[in-house]
Coordinates of C-alpha atoms in Angstrom, one line a residue:
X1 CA 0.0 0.0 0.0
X2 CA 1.5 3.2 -0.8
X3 CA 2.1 5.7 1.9
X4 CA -0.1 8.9 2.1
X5 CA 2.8 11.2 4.3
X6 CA 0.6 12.7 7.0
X7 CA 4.2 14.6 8.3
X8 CA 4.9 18.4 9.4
X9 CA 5.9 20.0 6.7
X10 CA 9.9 19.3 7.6
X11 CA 9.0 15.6 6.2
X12 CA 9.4 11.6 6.5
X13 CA 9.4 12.5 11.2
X14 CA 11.6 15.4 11.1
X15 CA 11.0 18.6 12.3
X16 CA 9.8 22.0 9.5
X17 CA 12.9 23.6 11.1
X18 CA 15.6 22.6 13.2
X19 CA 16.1 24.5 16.8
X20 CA 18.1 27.0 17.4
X21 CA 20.5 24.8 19.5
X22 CA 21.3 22.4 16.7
X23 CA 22.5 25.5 14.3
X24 CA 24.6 26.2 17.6
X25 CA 25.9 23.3 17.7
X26 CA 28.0 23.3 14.3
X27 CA 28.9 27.1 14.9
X28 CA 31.2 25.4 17.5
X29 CA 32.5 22.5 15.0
X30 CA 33.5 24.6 12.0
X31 CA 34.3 28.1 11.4
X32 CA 33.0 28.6 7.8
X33 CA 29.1 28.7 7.1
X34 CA 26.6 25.4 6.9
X35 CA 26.5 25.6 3.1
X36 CA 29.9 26.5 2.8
X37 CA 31.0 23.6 4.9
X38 CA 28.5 21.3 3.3
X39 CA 29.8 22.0 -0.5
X40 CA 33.5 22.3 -0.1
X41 CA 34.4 19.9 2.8
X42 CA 31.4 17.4 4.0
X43 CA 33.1 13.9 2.8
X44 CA 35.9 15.6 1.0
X45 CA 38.6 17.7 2.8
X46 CA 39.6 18.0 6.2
X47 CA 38.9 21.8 7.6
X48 CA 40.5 23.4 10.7
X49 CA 39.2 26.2 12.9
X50 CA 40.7 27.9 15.2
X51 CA 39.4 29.1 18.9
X52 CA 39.1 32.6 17.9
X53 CA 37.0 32.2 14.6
X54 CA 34.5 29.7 16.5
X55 CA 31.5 31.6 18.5
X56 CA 32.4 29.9 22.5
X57 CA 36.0 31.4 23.2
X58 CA 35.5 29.0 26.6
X59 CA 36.5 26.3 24.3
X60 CA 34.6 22.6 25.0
X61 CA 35.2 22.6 28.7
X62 CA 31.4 22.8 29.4
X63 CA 30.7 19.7 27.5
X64 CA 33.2 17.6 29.2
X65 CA 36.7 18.6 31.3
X66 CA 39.7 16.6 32.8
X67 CA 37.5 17.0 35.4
X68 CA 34.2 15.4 34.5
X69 CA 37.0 12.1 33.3
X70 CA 37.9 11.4 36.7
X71 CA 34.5 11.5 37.9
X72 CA 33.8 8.9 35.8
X73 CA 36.8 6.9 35.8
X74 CA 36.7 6.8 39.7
X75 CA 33.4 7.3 41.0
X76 CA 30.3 6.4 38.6
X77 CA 31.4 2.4 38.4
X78 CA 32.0 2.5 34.9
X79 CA 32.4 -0.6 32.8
X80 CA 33.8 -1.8 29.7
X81 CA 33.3 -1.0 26.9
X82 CA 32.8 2.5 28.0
X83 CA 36.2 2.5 28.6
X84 CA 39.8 1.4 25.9
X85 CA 43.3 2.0 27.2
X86 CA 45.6 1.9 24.6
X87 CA 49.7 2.1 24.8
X88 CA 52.3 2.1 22.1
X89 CA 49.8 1.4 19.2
X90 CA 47.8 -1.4 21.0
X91 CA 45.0 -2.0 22.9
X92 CA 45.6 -3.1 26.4
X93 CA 43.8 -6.2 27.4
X94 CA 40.7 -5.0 30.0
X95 CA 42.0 -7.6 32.3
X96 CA 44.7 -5.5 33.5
X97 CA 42.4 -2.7 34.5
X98 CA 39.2 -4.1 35.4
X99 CA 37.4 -6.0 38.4
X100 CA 34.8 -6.6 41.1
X101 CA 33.7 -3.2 42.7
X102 CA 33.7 -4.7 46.1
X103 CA 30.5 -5.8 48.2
X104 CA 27.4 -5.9 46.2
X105 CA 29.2 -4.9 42.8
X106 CA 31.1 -7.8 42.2
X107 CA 30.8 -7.7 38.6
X108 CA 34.2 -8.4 37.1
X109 CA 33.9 -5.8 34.1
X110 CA 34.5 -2.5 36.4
X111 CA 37.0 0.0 36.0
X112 CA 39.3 -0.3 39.1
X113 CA 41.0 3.3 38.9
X114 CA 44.0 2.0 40.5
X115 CA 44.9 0.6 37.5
X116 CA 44.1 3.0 35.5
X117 CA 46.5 5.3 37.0
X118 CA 49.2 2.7 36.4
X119 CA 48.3 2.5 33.0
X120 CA 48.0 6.1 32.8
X121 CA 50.9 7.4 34.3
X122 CA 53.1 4.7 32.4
X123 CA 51.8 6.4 28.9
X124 CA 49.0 5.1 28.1
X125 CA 46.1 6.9 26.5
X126 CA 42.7 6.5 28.0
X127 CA 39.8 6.3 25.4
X128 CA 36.5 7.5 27.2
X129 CA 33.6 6.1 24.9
X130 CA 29.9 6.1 24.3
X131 CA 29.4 9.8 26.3
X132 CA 27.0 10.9 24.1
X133 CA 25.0 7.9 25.7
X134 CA 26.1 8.8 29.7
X135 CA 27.7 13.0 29.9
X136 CA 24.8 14.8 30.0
X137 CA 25.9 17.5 28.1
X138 CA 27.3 15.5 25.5
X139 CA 24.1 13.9 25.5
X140 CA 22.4 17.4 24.5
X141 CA 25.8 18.2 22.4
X142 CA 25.4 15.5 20.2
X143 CA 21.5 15.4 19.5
X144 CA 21.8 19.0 18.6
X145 CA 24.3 18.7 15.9
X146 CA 23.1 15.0 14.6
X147 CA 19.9 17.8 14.0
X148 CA 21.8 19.7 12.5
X149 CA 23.9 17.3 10.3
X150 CA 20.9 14.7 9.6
X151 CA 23.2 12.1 10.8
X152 CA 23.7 9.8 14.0
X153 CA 26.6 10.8 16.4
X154 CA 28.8 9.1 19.0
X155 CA 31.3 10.8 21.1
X156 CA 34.7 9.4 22.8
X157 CA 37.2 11.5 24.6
X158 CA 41.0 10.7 24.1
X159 CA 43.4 11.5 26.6
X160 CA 47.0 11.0 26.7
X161 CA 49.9 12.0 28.5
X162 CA 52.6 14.8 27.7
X163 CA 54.5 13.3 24.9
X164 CA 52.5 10.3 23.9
X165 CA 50.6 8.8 21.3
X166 CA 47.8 6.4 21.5
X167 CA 47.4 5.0 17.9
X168 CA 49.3 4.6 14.8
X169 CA 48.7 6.3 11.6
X170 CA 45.5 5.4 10.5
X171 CA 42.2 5.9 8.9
X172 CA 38.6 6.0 10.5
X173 CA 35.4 4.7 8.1
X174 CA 33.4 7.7 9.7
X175 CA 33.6 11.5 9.6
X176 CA 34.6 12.9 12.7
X177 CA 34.5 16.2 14.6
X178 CA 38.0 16.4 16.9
X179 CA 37.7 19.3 19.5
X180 CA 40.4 19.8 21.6
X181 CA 39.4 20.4 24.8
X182 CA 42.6 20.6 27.4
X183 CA 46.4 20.7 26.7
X184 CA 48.2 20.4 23.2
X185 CA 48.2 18.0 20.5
X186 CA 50.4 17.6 17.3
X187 CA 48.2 16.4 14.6
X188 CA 49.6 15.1 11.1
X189 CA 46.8 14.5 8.4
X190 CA 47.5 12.4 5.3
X191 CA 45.3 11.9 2.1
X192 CA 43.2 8.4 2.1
X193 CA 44.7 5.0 0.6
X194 CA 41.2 4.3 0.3
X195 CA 38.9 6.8 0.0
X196 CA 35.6 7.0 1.5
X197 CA 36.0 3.1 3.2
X198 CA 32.9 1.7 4.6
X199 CA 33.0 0.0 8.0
X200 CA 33.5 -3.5 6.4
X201 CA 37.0 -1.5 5.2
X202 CA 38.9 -0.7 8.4
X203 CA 42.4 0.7 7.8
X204 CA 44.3 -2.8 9.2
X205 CA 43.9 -4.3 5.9
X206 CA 46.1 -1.7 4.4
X207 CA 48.4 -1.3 7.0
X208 CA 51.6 -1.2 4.7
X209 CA 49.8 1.7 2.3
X210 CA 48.7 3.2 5.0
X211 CA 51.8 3.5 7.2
X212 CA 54.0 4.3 3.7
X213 CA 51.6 7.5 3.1
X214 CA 52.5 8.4 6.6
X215 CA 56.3 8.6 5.7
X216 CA 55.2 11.2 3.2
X217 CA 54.6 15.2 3.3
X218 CA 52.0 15.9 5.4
X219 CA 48.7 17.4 3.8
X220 CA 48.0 19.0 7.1
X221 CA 50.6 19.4 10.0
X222 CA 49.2 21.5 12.9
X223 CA 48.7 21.1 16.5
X224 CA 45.2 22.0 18.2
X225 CA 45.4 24.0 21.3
X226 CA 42.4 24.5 23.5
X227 CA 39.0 25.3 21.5
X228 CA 40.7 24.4 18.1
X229 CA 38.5 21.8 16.2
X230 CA 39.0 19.8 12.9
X231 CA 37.1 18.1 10.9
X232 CA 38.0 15.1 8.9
X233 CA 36.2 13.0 6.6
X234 CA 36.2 9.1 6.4
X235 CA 39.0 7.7 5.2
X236 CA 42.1 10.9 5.9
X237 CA 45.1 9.3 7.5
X238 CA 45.8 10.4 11.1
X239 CA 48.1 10.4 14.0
X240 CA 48.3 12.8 17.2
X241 CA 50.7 13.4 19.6
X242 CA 50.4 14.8 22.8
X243 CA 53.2 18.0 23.4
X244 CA 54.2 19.5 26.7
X245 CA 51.1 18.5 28.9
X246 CA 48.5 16.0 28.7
X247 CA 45.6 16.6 26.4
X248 CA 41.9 15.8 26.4
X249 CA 39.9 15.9 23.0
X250 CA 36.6 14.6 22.3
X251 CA 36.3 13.1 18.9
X252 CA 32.5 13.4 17.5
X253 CA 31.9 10.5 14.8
X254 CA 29.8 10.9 12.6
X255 CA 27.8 7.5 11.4
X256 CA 26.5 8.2 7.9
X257 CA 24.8 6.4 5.5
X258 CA 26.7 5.5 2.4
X259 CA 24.9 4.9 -1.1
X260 CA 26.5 1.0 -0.6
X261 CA 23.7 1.0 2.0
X262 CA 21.4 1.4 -0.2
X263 CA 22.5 -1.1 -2.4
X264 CA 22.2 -3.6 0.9
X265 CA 18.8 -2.6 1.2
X266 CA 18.0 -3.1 -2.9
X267 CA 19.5 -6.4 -2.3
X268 CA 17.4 -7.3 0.7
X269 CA 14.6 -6.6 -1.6
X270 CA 15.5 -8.6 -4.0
X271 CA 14.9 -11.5 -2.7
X272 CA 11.1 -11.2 -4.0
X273 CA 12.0 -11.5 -7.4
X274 CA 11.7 -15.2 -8.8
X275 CA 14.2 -15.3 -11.2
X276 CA 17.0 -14.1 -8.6
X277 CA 15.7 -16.4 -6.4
X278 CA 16.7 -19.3 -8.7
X279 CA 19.1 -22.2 -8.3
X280 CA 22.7 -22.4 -10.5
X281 CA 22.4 -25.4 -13.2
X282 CA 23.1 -28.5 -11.5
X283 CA 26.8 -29.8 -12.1
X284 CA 27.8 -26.2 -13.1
X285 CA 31.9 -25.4 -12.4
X286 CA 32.0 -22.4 -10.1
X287 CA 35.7 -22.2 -11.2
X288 CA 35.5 -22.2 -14.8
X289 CA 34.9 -18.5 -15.9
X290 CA 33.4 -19.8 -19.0
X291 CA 30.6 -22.0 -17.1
X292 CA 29.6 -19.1 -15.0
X293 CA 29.9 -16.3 -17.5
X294 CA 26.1 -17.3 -18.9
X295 CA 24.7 -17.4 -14.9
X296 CA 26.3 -13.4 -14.6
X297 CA 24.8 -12.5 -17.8
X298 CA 21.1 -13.8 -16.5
X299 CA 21.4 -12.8 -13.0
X300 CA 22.7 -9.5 -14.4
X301 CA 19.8 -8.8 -16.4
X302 CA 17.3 -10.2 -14.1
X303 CA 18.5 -7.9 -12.0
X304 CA 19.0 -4.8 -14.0
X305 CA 14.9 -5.9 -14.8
X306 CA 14.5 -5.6 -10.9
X307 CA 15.7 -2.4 -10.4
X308 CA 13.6 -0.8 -12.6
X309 CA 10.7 -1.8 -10.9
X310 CA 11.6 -1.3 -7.1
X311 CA 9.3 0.5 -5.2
X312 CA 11.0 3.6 -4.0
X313 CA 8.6 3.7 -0.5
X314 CA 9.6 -0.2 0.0
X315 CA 13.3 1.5 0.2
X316 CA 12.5 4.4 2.0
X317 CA 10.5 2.3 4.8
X318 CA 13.8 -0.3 5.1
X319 CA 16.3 2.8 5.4
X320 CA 14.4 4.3 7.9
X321 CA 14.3 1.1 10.0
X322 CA 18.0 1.0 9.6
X323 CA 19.1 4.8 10.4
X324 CA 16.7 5.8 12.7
X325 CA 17.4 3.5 15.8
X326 CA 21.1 5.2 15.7
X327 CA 20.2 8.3 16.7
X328 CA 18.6 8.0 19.9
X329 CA 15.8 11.4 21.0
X330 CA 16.1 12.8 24.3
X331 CA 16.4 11.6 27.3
X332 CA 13.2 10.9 29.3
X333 CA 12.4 10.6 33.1
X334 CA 10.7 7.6 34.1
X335 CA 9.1 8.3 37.3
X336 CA 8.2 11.9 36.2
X337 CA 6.9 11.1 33.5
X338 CA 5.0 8.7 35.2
X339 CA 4.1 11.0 37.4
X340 CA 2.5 13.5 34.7
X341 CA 0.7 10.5 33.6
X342 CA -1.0 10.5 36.9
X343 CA -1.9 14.1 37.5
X344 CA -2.7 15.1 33.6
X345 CA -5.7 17.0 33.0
X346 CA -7.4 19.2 29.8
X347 CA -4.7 22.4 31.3
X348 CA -1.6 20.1 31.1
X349 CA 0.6 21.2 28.3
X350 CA 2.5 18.6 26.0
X351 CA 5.4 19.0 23.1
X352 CA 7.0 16.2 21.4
X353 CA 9.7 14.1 22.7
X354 CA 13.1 16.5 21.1
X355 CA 14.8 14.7 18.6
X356 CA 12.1 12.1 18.2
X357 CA 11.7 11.1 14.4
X358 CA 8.3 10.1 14.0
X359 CA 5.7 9.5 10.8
X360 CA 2.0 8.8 10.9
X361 CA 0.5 6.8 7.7
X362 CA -2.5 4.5 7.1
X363 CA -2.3 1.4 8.7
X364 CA -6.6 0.4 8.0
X365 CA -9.5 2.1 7.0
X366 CA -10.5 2.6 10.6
X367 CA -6.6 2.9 12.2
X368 CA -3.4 5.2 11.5
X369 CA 0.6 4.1 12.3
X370 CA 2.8 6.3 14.4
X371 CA 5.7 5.0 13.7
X372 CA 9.1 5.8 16.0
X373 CA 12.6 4.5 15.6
X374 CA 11.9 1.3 18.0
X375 CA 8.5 0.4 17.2
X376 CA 4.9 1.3 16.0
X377 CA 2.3 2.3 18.1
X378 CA -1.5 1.9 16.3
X379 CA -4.1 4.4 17.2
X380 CA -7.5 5.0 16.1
X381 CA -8.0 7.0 12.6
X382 CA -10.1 9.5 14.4
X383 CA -6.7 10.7 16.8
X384 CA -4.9 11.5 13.7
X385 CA -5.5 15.3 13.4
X386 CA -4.9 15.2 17.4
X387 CA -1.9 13.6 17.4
X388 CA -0.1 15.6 14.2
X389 CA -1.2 18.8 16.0
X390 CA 0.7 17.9 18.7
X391 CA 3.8 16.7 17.4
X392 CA 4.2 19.3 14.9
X393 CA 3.8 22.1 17.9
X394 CA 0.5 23.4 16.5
X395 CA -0.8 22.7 19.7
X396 CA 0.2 21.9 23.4
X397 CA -2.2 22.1 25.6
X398 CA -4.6 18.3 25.9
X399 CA -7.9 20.2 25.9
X400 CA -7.1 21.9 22.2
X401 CA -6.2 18.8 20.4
X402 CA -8.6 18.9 17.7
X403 CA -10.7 15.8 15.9
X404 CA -11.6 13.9 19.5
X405 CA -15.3 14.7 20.7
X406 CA -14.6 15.1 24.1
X407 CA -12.3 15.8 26.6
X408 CA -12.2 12.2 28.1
X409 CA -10.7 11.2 24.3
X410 CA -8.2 14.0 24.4
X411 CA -7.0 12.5 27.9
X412 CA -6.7 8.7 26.9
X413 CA -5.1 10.2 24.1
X414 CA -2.8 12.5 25.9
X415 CA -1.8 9.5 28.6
X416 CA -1.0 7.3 25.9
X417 CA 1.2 9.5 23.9
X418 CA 3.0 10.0 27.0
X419 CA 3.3 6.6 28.3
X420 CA 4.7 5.6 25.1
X421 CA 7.6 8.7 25.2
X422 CA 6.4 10.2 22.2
X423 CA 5.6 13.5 24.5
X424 CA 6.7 15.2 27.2
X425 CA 5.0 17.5 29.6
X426 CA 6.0 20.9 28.4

């Protein structure tokens, strides 16, 4: 059935236009303007900014300090893998840094910071990851620029002694955002052996091409001091070396969708088409190029047949189940939520759960589909014009949502929406 897109007028869940906070956000990644940014470096050359042409002259401290990393390496019982140590290009084994938390936290996985202080002060660099999951304000941080780039985030911070270096030359198979946060680093940027790798193409199998470019001129040699931030696209060689302190940067990676993804998906698809679905002859020599060279020519045209007839909302419907559970909305608060469950009435005011991609199609004659990024929730046809007021922010308070004959429908409404995270009180 094809879709009939009930959206705001942003489109396909996302907002009509993005918050102020998420324009913020990539003020304080890149000193040149969106578009700019978006036609001359986005997947294609690294760019560097310095403190004084960003808008925040604090630098990144407010997002997360050397401060806020001893908190959690010493007192929030953080486990692995929120936590790498790496020395002398290689990972050290979590064994030798990890165990029980004492009585009733005897889970062998915890960060002892004992040993991470012998680790760290024998040169080790400490690799803080998944914050955009467990800093708050990395939590806010990255949802406002993943708004603002249309792409899931992560965040790790990296910090490493005065005068070492954690990892080898090498490539990432995501875009990141480094901003340097404490201390000096010494940052030597190579063109790609490989360019724009996907994740099934890490930088290991090409370590001899990779670690050759890196015995060449430098296509950018600069160290970041405090509030510097660089952006490089998948696939740039890089190293980074501490100077006369230790140094704390947070690396922002940026998870994109490639246009091999979509081939995965056409793929997947596929398998509905009979003739691609059929067996090799029987006996046939998968080694002899002139046995299979018939097979290629069939399957090739079968599915060159295929593609021509894909439906592009089949496509669309499989790519959204794939990107949007990688971005993650807002946080919410179970028990006050809970709690505004409880006390709701026609005065209580609601707005959509921020960062929550949603879209509302036909699902019967009689029922419509909110779909979310972790499951469906079905809801009478009638709470449609109720429910896209609401999440579009063309109305908050319960007792104006319109297309419901009565209060008492507005408030099973209201509890459910709320009860399912899609709204919070506002």
């Amino acid at each position: 059935m094809a879709v009939t897109q009930l959206d705001p007028p942003g489109g396909h869940g996302r907002p009509a236009a993005q918050p102020a906070s998420a324009s913020a956000a990539l003020a304080r990644c890149v000193a040149v303007e969106p578009a700019k940014f978006a036609a001359a470096h986005w997947g294609q050359t690294p760019l560097l900014s310095r403190a004084d042409e960003l808008p925040d002259p604090a630098g990144f401290t407010d997002l997360f300090s050397p401060g806020d990393a001893d908190e959690l390496l010493s007192r929030r019982g953080l486990r692995t893998p929120f936590l790498r140590i790496a020395r002398d290009g290689e990972l050290v084994p979590p064994v030798r840094w990890t165990g029980g938390g004492g009585a009733g936290a005897e889970i062998g996985d915890q960060v002892l910071d004992e040993r991470v202080l012998e680790q760290y002060a024998a040169g080790a660099t400490l690799v803080l990851q998944g914050l955009h999951r467990n800093w708050p304000p990395l939590i806010d941080f990255a949802r406002d620029l993943g708004l603002a780039l249309g792409q899931p985030l992560q965040v790790n911070a990296y910090l490493t002694p005065a005068g070492n270096q954690g990892f080898a030359t090498h490539y990432d198979t995501h875009d990141v955002f480094v901003l340097q946060v404490d201390g000096r680093k010494h940052w030597r940027i190579h063109p790609p052996v490989l360019p724009d790798p996907l994740e099934k193409q890490p930088w290991g199998g090409r370590a001899d091409e990779v670690a050759a470019t890196a015995q060449g001129p430098a296509a950018l040699d600069v160290v970041l001091a405090p509030g510097d931030a660089l952006y490089l696209p998948r696939g740039w060689l890089h190293s980074a070396q501490a100077q006369e302190s230790s140094s704390l940067h947070l690396t922002v990676g940026v998870r994109a969708l490639t246009r091999y993804a979509l081939v995965e998906e056409l793929l997947a698809l596929a398998v509905e088409d009979r003739r691609l679905r059929a067996g090799l002859p029987l006996g046939i020599d998968l080694s002899d190029p002139d046995a299979v060279e018939p097979e290629l020519t069939e399957t090739v045209e079968a599915l060159r047949d295929w593609l021509l007839r894909v439906d592009p909302t089949a496509l669309a419907d499989r790519l959204r189940r794939r990107s949007w559970p990688a971005a993650r909305p807002a946080p919410i608060r179970p028990l006050a939520q809970a709690a505004a469950i409880d006390t709701l009435d026609v005065d209580s005011r609601l707005t959509l759960r921020p960062g929550l991609r949603w879209q509302l199609v036909p699902e019967a004659a009689d029922r419509v589909a909110l779909r979310l990024f972790d499951r469906t929730v079905s809801l009478p046809a009638e709470c449609e014009p109720a429910v896209r007021a609401l999440l579009t922010g063309a109305v908050g308070r319960v007792g104006d949502l319109p297309g419901l004959p009565d209060d008492a429908d507005r408030l099973v409404l209201a509890r459910r929406l709320l009860r399912e995270a899609v709204v919070v009180p506002g």
